[in-house]
CSV table of C-alpha atoms and ligand atoms in Angstrom, one decimal:
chain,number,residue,atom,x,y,z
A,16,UNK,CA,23.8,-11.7,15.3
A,17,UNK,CA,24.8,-8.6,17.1
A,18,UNK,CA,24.9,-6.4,14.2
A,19,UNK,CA,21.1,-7.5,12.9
A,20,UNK,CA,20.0,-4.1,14.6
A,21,UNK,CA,22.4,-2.0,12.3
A,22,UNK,CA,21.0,-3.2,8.9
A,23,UNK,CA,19.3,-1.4,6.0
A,24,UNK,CA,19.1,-3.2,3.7
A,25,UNK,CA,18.6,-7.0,4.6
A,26,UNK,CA,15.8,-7.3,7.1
A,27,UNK,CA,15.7,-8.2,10.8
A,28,UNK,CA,12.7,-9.0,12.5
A,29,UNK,CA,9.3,-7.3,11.9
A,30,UNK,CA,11.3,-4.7,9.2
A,31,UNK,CA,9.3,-3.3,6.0
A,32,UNK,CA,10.4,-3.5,2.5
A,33,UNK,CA,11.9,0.5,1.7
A,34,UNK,CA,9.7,2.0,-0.3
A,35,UNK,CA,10.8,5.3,-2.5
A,36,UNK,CA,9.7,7.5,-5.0
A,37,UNK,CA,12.0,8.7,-7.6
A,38,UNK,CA,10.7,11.1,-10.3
A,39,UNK,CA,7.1,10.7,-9.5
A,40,UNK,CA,7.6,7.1,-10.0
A,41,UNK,CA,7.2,4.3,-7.1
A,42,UNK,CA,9.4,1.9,-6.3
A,43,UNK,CA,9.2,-1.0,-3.7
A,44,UNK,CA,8.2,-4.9,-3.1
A,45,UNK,CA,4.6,-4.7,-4.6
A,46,UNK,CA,5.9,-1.9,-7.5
A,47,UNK,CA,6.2,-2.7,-11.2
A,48,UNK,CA,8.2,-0.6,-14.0
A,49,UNK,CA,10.2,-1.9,-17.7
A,50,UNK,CA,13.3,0.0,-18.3
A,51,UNK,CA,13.9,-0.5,-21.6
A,52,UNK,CA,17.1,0.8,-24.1
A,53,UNK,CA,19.7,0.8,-25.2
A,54,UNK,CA,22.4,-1.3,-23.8
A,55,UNK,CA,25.0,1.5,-25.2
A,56,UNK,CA,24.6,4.3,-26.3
A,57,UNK,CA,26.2,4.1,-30.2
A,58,UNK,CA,24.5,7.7,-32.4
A,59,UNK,CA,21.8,10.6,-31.3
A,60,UNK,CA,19.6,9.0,-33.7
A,61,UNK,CA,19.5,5.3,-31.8
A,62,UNK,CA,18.7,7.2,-28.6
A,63,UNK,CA,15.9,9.7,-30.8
A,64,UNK,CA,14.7,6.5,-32.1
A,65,UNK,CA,14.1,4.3,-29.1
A,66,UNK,CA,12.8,7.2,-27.2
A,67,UNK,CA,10.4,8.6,-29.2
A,68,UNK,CA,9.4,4.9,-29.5
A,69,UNK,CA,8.8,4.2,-25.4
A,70,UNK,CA,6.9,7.2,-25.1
A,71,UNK,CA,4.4,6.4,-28.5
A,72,UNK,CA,4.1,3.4,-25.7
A,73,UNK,CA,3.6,5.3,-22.7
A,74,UNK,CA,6.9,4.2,-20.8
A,75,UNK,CA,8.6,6.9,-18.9
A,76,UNK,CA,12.2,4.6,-17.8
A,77,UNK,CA,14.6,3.1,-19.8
A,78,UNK,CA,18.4,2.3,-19.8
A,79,UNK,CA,21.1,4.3,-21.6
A,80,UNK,CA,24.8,2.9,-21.3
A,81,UNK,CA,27.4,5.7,-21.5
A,82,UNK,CA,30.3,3.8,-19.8
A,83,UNK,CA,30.6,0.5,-20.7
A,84,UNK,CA,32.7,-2.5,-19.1
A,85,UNK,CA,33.8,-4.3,-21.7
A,86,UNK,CA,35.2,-8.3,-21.5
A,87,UNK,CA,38.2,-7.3,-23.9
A,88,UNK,CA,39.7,-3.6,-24.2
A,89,UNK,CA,39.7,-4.0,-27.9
A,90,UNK,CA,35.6,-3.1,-27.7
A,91,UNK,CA,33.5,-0.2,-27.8
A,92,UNK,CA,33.5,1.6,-24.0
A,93,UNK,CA,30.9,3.6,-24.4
A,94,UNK,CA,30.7,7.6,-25.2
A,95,UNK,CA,31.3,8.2,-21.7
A,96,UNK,CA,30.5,12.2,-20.7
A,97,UNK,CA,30.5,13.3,-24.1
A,98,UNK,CA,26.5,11.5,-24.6
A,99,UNK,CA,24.9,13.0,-21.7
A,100,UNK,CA,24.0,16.1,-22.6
A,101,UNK,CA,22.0,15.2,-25.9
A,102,UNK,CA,20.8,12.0,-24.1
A,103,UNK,CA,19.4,13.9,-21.3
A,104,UNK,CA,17.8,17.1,-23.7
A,105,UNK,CA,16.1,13.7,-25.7
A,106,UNK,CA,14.8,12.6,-22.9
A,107,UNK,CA,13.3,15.3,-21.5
A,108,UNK,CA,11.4,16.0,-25.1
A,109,UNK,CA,10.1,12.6,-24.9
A,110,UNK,CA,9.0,12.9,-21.3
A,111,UNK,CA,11.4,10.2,-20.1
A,112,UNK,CA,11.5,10.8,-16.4
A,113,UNK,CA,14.3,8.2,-15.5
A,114,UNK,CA,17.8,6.6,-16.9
A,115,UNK,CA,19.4,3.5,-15.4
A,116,UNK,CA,22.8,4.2,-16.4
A,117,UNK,CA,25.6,2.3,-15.3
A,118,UNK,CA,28.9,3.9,-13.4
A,119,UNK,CA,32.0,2.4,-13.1
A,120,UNK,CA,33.8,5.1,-11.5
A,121,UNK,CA,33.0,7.2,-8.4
A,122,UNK,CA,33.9,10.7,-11.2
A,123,UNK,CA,30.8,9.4,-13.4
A,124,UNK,CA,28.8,10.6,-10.7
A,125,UNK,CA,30.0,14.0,-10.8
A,126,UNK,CA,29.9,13.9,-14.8
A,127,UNK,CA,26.6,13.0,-15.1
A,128,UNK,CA,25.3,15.5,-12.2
A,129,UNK,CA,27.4,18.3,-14.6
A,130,UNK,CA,25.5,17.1,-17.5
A,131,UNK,CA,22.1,17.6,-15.7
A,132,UNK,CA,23.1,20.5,-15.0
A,133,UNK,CA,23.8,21.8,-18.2
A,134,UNK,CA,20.8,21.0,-19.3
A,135,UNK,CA,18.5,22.1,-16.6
A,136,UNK,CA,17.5,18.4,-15.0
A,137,UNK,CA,15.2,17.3,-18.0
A,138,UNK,CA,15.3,13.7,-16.6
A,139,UNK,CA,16.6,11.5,-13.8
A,140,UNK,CA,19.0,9.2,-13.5
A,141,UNK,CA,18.8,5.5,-11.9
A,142,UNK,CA,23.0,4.8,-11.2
A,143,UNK,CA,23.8,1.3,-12.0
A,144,UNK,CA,26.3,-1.1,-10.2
A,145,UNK,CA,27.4,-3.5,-12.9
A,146,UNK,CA,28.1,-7.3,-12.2
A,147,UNK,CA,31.8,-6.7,-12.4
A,148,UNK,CA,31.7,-4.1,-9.9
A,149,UNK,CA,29.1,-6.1,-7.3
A,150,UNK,CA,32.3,-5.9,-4.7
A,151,UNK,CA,34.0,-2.7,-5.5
A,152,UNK,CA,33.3,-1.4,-2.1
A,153,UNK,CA,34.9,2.3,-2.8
A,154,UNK,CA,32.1,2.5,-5.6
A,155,UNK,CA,29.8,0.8,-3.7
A,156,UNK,CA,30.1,3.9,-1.1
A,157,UNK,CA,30.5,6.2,-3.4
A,158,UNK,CA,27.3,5.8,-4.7
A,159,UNK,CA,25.8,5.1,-0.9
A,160,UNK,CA,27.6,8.4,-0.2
A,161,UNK,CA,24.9,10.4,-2.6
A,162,UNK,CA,21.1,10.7,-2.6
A,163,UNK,CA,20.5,12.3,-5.7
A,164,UNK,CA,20.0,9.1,-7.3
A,165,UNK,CA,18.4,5.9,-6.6
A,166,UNK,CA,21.1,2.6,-7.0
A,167,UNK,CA,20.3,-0.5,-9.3
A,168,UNK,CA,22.6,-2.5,-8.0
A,169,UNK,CA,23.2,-6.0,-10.3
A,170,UNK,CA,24.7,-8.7,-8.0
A,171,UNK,CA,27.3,-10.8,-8.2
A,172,UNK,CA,27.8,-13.0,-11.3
A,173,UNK,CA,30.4,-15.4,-9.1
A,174,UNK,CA,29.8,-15.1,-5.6
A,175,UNK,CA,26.9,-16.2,-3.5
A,176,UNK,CA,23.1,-14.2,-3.3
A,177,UNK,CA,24.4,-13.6,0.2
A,178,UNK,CA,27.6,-12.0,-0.7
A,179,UNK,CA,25.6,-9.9,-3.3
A,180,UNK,CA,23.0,-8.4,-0.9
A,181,UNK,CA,25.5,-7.5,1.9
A,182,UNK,CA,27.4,-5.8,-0.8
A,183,UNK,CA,24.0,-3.8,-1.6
A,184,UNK,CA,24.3,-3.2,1.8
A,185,UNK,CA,27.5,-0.8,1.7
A,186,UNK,CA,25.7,1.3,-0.4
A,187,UNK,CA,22.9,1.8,2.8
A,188,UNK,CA,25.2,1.8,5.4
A,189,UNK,CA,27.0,4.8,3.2
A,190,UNK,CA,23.7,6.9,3.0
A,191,UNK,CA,21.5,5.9,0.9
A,192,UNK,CA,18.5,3.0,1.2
A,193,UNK,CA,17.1,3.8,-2.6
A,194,UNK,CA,18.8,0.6,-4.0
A,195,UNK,CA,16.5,-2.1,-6.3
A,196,UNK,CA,18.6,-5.3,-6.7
A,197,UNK,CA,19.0,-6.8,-10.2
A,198,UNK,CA,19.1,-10.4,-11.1
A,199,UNK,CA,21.2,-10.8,-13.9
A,200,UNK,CA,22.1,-14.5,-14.1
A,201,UNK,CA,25.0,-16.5,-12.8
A,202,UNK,CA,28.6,-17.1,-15.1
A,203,UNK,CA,28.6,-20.9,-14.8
A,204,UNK,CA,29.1,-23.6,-18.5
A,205,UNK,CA,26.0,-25.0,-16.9
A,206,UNK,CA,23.9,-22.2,-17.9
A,207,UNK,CA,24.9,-22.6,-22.0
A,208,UNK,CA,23.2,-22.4,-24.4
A,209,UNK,CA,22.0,-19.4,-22.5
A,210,UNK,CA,24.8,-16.8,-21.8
A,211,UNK,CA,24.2,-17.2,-17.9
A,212,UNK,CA,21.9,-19.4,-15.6
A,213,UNK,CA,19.0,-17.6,-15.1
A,214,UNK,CA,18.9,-17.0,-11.5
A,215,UNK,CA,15.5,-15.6,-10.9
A,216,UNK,CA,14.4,-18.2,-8.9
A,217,UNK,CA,15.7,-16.2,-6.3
A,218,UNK,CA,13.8,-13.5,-6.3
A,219,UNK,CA,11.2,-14.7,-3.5
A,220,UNK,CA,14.5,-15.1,-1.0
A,221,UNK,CA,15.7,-11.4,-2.1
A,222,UNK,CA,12.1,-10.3,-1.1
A,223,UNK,CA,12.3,-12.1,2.3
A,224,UNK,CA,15.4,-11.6,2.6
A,225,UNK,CA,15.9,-8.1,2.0
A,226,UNK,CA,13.8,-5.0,1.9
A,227,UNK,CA,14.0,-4.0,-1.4
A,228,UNK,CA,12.5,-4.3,-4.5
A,229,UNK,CA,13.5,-6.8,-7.1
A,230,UNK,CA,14.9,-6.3,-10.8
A,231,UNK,CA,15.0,-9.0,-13.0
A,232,UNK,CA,17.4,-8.6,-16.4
A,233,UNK,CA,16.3,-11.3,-19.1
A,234,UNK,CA,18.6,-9.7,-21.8
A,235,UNK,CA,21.4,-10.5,-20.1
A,236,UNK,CA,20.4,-13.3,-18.6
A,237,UNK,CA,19.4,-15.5,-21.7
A,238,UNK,CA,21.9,-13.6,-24.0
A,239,UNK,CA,20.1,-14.5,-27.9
A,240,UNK,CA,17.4,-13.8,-29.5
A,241,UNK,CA,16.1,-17.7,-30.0
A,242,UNK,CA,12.8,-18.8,-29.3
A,243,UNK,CA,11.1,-21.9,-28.4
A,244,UNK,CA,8.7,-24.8,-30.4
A,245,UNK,CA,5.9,-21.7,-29.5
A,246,UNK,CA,7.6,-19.1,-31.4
A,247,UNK,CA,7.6,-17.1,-28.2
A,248,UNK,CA,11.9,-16.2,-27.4
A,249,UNK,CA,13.0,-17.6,-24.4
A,250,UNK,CA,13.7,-13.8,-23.1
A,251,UNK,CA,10.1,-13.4,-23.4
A,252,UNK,CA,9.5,-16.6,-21.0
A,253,UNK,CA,12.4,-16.0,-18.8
A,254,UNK,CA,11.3,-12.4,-18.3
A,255,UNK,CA,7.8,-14.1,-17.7
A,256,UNK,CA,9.1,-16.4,-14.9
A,257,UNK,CA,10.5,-13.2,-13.2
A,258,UNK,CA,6.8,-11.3,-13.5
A,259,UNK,CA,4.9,-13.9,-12.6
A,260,UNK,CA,7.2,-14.2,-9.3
A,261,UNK,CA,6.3,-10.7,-8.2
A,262,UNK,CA,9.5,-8.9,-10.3
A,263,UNK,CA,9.4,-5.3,-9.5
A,264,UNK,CA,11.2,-3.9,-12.7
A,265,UNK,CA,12.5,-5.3,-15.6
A,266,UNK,CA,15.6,-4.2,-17.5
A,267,UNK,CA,15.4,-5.0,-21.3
A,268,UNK,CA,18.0,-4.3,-23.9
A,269,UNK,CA,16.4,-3.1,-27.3
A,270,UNK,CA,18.0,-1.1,-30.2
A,271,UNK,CA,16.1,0.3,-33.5
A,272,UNK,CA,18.6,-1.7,-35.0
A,273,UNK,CA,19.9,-4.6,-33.2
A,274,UNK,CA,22.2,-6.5,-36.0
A,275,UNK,CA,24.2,-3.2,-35.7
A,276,UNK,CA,24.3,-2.1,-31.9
A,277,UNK,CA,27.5,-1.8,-30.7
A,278,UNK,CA,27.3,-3.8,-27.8
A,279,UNK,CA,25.3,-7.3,-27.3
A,280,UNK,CA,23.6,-7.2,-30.5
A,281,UNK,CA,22.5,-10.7,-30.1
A,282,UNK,CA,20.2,-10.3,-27.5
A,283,UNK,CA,18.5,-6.4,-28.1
A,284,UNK,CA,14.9,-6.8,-28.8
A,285,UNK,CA,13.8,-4.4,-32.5
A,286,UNK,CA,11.9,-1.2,-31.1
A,287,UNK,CA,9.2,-3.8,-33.5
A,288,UNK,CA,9.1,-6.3,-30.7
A,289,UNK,CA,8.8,-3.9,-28.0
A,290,UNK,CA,5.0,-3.6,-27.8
A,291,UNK,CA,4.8,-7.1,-28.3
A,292,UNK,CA,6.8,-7.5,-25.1
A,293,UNK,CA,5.0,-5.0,-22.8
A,294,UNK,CA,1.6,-6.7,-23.7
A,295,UNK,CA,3.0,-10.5,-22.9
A,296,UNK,CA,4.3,-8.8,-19.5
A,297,UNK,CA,1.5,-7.0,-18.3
A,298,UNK,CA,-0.5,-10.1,-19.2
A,299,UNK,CA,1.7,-12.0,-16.8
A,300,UNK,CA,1.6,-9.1,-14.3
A,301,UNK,CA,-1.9,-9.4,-13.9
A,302,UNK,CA,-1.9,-13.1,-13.3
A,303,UNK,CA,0.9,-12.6,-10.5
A,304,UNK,CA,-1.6,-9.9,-8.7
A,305,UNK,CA,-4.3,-12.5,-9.3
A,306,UNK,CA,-1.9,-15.1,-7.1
A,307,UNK,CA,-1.3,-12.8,-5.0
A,308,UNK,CA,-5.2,-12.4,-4.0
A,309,UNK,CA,-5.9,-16.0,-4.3
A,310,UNK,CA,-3.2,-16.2,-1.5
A,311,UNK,CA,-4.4,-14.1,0.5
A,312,UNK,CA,-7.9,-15.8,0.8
A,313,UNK,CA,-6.3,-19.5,1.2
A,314,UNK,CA,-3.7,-17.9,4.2
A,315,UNK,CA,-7.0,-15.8,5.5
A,316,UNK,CA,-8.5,-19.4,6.2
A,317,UNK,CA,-5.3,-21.5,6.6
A,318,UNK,CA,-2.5,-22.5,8.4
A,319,UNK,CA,0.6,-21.8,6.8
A,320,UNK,CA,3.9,-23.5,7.0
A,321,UNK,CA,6.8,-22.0,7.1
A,322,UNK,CA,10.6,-22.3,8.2
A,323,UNK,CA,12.6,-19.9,9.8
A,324,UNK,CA,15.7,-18.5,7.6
A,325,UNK,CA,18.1,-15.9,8.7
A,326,UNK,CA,21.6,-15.2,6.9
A,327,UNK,CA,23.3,-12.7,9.6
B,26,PEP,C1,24.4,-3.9,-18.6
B,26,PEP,O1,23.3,-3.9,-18.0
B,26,PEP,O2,24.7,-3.1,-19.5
B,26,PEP,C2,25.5,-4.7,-18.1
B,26,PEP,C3,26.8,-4.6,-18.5
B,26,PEP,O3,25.1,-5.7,-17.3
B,26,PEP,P1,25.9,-6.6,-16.3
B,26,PEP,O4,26.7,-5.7,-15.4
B,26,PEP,O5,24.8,-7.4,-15.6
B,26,PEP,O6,26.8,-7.5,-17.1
B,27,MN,MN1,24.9,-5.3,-22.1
């Protein structure tokens, strides 16, 4: 295609995954990082809670929601502007370099650059492009248009993995290549009993396909808290079958008190569970960097087949 030349985000020919660094912290096709948090921010005291809990663990990222999309307007939206200050002076006492938070208006931007302001930069922030928004192409450039912060963009939960990543790619045409795509499951009745159908199996196409790195988002994905004949929850496994793919982040809801978080209560992970998790994942981290060598001697000594596959 003409336009193959032009692109920053999927890859022509013989292009390199992007590779950034964002508060000290690498991100790109071989990277690794867990963001977890809270899926909204509800009280100070959640946020003190869950923070002070990441760092006792030695994580430096998680996820705070301030704005919220919400299915019915009836819901909880989120705090909006008036959370970031004290979310922002919390995590800079507990060392938390980054945020993802998601935006879902273009004046977000400039409320949340205000609020680090304020509060002399204590932390970064990660902005996040939330399913609904996967084609909101204003917003998409709006936050293309900046490169204070790195994009998490979440694809599309009813369009195609093609539509999704040349969406991401608005966001590098605007101005900025710092985007890490999230898989976040698919909205189809075949996916019940889990809240979507997991679609991680496409994380080795995003990685061909594309140059950037790969985030993987078991709690919405699965959507509960239920657990297999193993006793190990299926987010657990799902998040697993992510890792042990080569899944460069991983965005995990938790709350100090799920029962009573204000948004998706049945799928946030107790601060309890936590370490639990991050032991299971870096046990399936290491296997996938195990594969990954074992590969490497097999297609030292082999021949390799392989098809071609180009989407533009
Ligand atoms: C979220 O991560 O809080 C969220 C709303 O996710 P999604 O946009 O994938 O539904
Ligand atoms: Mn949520």
């Amino acid at each position: 295609m003409t336009f193959a030349k032009q692109l920053r985000v999927l890859k022509p020919a013989c292009a390199v995954p992007h590779t950034f660094t964002y508060q000290e912290q690498l991100f790109s096709q071989d990277s690794f990082a867990i963001f977890a948090g809270l899926c909204a921010v509800d009280t100070r005291a959640s946020v003190e809670k869950t923070m002070r809990c990441l760092a006792s663990l030695g994580l430096t990222c998680t996820r705070m929601g301030a704005y919220k999309p919400r299915t019915t307007p009836y819901e909880f939206q989120g705090h909006g502007a008036s959370c970031l200050p004290y979310v922002f002076e919390l995590a800079g006492k507990y060392g938390i370099k980054i945020i993802a938070m998601e935006v879902t208006h273009d004046r977000q931007i400039a409320e949340i650059q205000q609020a680090l302001e304020q509060t002399g930069h204590p932390t970064g922030v990660m902005l996040q492009i939330g399913t609904r928004n996967a084609q909101n192409y204003e917003l998409l450039n709006s936050v293309g248009k900046q490169t204070d912060f790195p994009v998490l963009y979440k694809r599309g939960f009813g369009i195609t993995l093609e539509e999704s990543v040349l969406a991401a790619e608005y966001i590098a045409k605007s101005g900025n290549q710092n985007i890490i795509f999230c898989l976040r499951g698919v909205k189809t009745l075949l996916g019940q009993p889990h809240r979507n159908l997991v679609d991680f199996a496409h994380l080795p196409v995003v990685k061909r396909q594309s140059k950037m790195p790969v985030c993987i988002d078991p709690s919405h994905s699965v959507g509960n808290l239920l657990s297999a004949p193993d006793k190990i929850l299926d987010i657990f496994h799902i998040a697993a079958s992510g890792v042990i793919m080569g899944a460069n982040m991983i965005l995990l809801d938790v709350h100090p008190d799920p029962k009573h978080a204000c948004v998706d209560s049945e799928q946030a992970l107790s601060l309890e569970t936590l370490p639990w998790f991050i032991e299971d994942m870096m046990l399936v981290r290491e296997t996938y960097l195990k594969r990954t060598r074992l590969n490497q001697l097999h297609t030292a000594t082999k021949h390799v087949q392989t098809n071609e596959e180009t989407w533009v």
